[in-house]
XYZ file of N, CA, C and O in Angstrom:
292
model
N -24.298 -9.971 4.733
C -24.642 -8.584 5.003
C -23.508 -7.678 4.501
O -22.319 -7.963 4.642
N -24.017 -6.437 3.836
C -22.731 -5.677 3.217
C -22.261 -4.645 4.262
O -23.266 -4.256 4.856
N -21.549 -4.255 4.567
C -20.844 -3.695 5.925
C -20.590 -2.417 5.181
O -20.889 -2.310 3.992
N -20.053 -1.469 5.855
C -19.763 0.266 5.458
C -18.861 -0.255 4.405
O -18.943 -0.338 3.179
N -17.788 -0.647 5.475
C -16.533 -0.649 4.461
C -16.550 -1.306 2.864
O -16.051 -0.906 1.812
N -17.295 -2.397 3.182
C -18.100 -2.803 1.358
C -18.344 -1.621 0.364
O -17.946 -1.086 -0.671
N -19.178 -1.578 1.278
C -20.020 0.048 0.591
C -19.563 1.139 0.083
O -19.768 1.614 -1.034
N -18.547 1.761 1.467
C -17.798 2.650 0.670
C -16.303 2.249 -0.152
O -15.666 3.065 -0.819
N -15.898 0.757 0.067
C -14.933 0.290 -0.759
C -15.918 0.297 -2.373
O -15.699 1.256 -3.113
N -16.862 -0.674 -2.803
C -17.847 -0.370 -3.780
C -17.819 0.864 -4.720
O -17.595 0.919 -5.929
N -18.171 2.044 -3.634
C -18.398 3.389 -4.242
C -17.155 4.090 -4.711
O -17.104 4.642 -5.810
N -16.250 4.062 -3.944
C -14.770 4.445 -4.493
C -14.318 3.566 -5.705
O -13.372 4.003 -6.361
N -14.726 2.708 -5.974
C -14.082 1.543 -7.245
C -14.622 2.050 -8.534
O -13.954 2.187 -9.559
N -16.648 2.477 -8.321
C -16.995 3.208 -9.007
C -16.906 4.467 -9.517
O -16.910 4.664 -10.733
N -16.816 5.455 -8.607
C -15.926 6.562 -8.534
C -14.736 6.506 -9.825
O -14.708 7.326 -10.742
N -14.073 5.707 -9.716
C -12.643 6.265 -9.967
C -12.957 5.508 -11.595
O -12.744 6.104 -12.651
N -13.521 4.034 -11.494
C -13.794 3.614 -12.923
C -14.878 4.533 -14.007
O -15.117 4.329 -15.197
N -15.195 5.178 -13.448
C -16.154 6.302 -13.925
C -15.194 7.523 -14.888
O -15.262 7.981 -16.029
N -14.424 7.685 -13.848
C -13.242 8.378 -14.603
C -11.942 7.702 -14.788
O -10.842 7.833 -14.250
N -12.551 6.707 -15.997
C -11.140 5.734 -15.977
C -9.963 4.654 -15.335
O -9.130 3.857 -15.766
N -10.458 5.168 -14.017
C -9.980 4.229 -13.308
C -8.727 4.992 -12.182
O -8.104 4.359 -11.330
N -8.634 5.959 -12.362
C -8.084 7.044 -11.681
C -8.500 8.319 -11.653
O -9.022 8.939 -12.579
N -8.105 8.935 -9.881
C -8.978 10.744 -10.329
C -7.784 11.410 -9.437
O -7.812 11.113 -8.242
N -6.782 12.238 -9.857
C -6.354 13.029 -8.948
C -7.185 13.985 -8.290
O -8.132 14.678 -8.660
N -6.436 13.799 -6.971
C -6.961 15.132 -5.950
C -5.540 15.966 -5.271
O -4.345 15.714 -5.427
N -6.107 16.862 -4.604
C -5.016 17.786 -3.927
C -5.032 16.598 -2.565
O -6.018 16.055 -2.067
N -3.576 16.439 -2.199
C -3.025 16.483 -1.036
C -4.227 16.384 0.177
O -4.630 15.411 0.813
N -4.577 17.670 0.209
C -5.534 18.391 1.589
C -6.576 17.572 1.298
O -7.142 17.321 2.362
N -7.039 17.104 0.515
C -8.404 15.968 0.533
C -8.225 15.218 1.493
O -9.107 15.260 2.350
N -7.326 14.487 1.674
C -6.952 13.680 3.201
C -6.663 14.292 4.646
O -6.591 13.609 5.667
N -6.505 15.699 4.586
C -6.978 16.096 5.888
C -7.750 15.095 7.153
O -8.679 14.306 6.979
N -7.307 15.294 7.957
C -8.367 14.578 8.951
C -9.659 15.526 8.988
O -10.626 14.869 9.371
N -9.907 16.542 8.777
C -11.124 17.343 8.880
C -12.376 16.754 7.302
O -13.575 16.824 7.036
N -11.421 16.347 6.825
C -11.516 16.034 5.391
C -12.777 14.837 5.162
O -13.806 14.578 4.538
N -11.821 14.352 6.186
C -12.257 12.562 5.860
C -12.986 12.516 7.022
O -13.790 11.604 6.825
N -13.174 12.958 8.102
C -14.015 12.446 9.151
C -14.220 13.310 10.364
O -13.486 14.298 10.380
N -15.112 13.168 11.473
C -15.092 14.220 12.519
C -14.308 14.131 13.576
O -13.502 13.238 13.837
N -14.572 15.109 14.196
C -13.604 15.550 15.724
C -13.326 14.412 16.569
O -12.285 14.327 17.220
N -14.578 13.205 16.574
C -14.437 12.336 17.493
C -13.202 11.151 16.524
O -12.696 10.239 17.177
N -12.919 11.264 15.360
C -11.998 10.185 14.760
C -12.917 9.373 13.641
O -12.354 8.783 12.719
N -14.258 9.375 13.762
C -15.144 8.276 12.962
C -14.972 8.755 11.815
O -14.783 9.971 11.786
N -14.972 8.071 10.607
C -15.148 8.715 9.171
C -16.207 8.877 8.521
O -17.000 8.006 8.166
N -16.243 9.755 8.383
C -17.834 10.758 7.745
C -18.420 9.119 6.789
O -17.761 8.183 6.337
N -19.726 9.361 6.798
C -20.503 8.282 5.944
C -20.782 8.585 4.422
O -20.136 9.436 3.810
N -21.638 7.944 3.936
C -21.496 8.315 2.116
C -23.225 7.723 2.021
O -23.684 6.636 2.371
N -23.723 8.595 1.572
C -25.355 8.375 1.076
C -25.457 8.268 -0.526
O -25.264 9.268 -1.218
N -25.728 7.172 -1.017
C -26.298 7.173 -2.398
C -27.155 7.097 -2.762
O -27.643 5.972 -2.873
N -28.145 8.672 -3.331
C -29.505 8.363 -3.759
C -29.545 8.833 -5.223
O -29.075 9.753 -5.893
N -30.770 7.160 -5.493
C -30.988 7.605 -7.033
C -31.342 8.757 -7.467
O -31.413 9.545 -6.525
N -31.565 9.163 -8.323
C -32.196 10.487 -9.330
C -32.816 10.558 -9.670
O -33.390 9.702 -8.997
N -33.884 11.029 -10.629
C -35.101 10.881 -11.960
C -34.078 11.092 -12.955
O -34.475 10.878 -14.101
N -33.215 11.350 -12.877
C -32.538 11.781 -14.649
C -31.475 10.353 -14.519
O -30.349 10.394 -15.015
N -31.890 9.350 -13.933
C -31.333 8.015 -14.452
C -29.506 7.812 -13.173
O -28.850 6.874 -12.720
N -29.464 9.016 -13.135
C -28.310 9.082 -12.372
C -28.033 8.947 -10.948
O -29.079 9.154 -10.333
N -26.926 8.649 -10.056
C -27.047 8.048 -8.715
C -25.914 9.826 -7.983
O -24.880 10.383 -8.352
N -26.649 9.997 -7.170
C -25.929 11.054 -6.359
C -25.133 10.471 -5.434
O -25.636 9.360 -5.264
N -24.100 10.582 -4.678
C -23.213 10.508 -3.791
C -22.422 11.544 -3.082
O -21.569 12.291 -3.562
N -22.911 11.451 -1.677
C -22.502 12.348 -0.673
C -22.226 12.214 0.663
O -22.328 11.171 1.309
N -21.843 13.383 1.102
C -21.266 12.958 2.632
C -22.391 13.331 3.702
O -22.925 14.415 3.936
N -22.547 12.243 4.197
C -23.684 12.259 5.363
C -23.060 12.433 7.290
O -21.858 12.234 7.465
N -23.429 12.582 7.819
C -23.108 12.666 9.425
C -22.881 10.909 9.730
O -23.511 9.932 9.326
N -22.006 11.010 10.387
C -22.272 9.609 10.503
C -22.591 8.873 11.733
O -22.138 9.146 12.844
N -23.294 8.048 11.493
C -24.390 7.767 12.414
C -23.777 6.559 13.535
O -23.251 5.561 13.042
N -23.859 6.677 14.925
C -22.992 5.631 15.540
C -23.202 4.229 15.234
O -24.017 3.639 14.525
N -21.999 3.772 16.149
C -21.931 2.113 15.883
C -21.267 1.757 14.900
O -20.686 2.502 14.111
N -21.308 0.678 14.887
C -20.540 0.143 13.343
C -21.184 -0.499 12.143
O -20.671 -0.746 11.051
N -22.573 -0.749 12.619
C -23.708 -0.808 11.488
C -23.136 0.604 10.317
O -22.820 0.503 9.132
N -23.166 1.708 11.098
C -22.569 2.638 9.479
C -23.857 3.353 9.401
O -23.755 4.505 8.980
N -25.650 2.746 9.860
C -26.178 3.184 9.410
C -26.731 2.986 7.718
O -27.338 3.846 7.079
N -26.363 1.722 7.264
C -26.960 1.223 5.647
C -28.278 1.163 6.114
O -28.723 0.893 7.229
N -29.028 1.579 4.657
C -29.771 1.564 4.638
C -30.343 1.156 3.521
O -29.389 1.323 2.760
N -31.171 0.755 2.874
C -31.799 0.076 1.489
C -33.375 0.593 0.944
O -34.454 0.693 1.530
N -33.007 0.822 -0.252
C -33.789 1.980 -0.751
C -34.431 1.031 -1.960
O -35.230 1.511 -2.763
């Protein structure tokens, strides 16, 4: 079974090999407001396909437990 952390380890690998294999950001990207909510959990990541061939990736609410909330499309 693939777990969050798969998932969003996965998506960050792609991410960054997409642009070479590195992407600077500012500092403040790591904010705690940044990365996750008030209660401490870290925000989730939704990837849905496209019609123009391409995969979207975004920040979703994140849903309790430690399932993460995957889902398969």
């Amino acid at each position: 079974m693939t777990t969050p952390a798969d998932m969003s380890h996965a998506m960050l690998v792609a991410i960054l090999m997409h642009h070479g294999g590195s992407l600077d950001l500012p500092a403040d990207a790591f904010t705690p407001d940044a990365i996750g909510g008030r209660d401490g959990a870290f925000h989730a990541v939704a990837m849905e396909p496209q019609t123009d061939g391409t995969i979207r990736i975004s920040v979703q609410p994140r849903p309790d437990g430690d399932a993460g909330g995957i889902t398969r499309i």
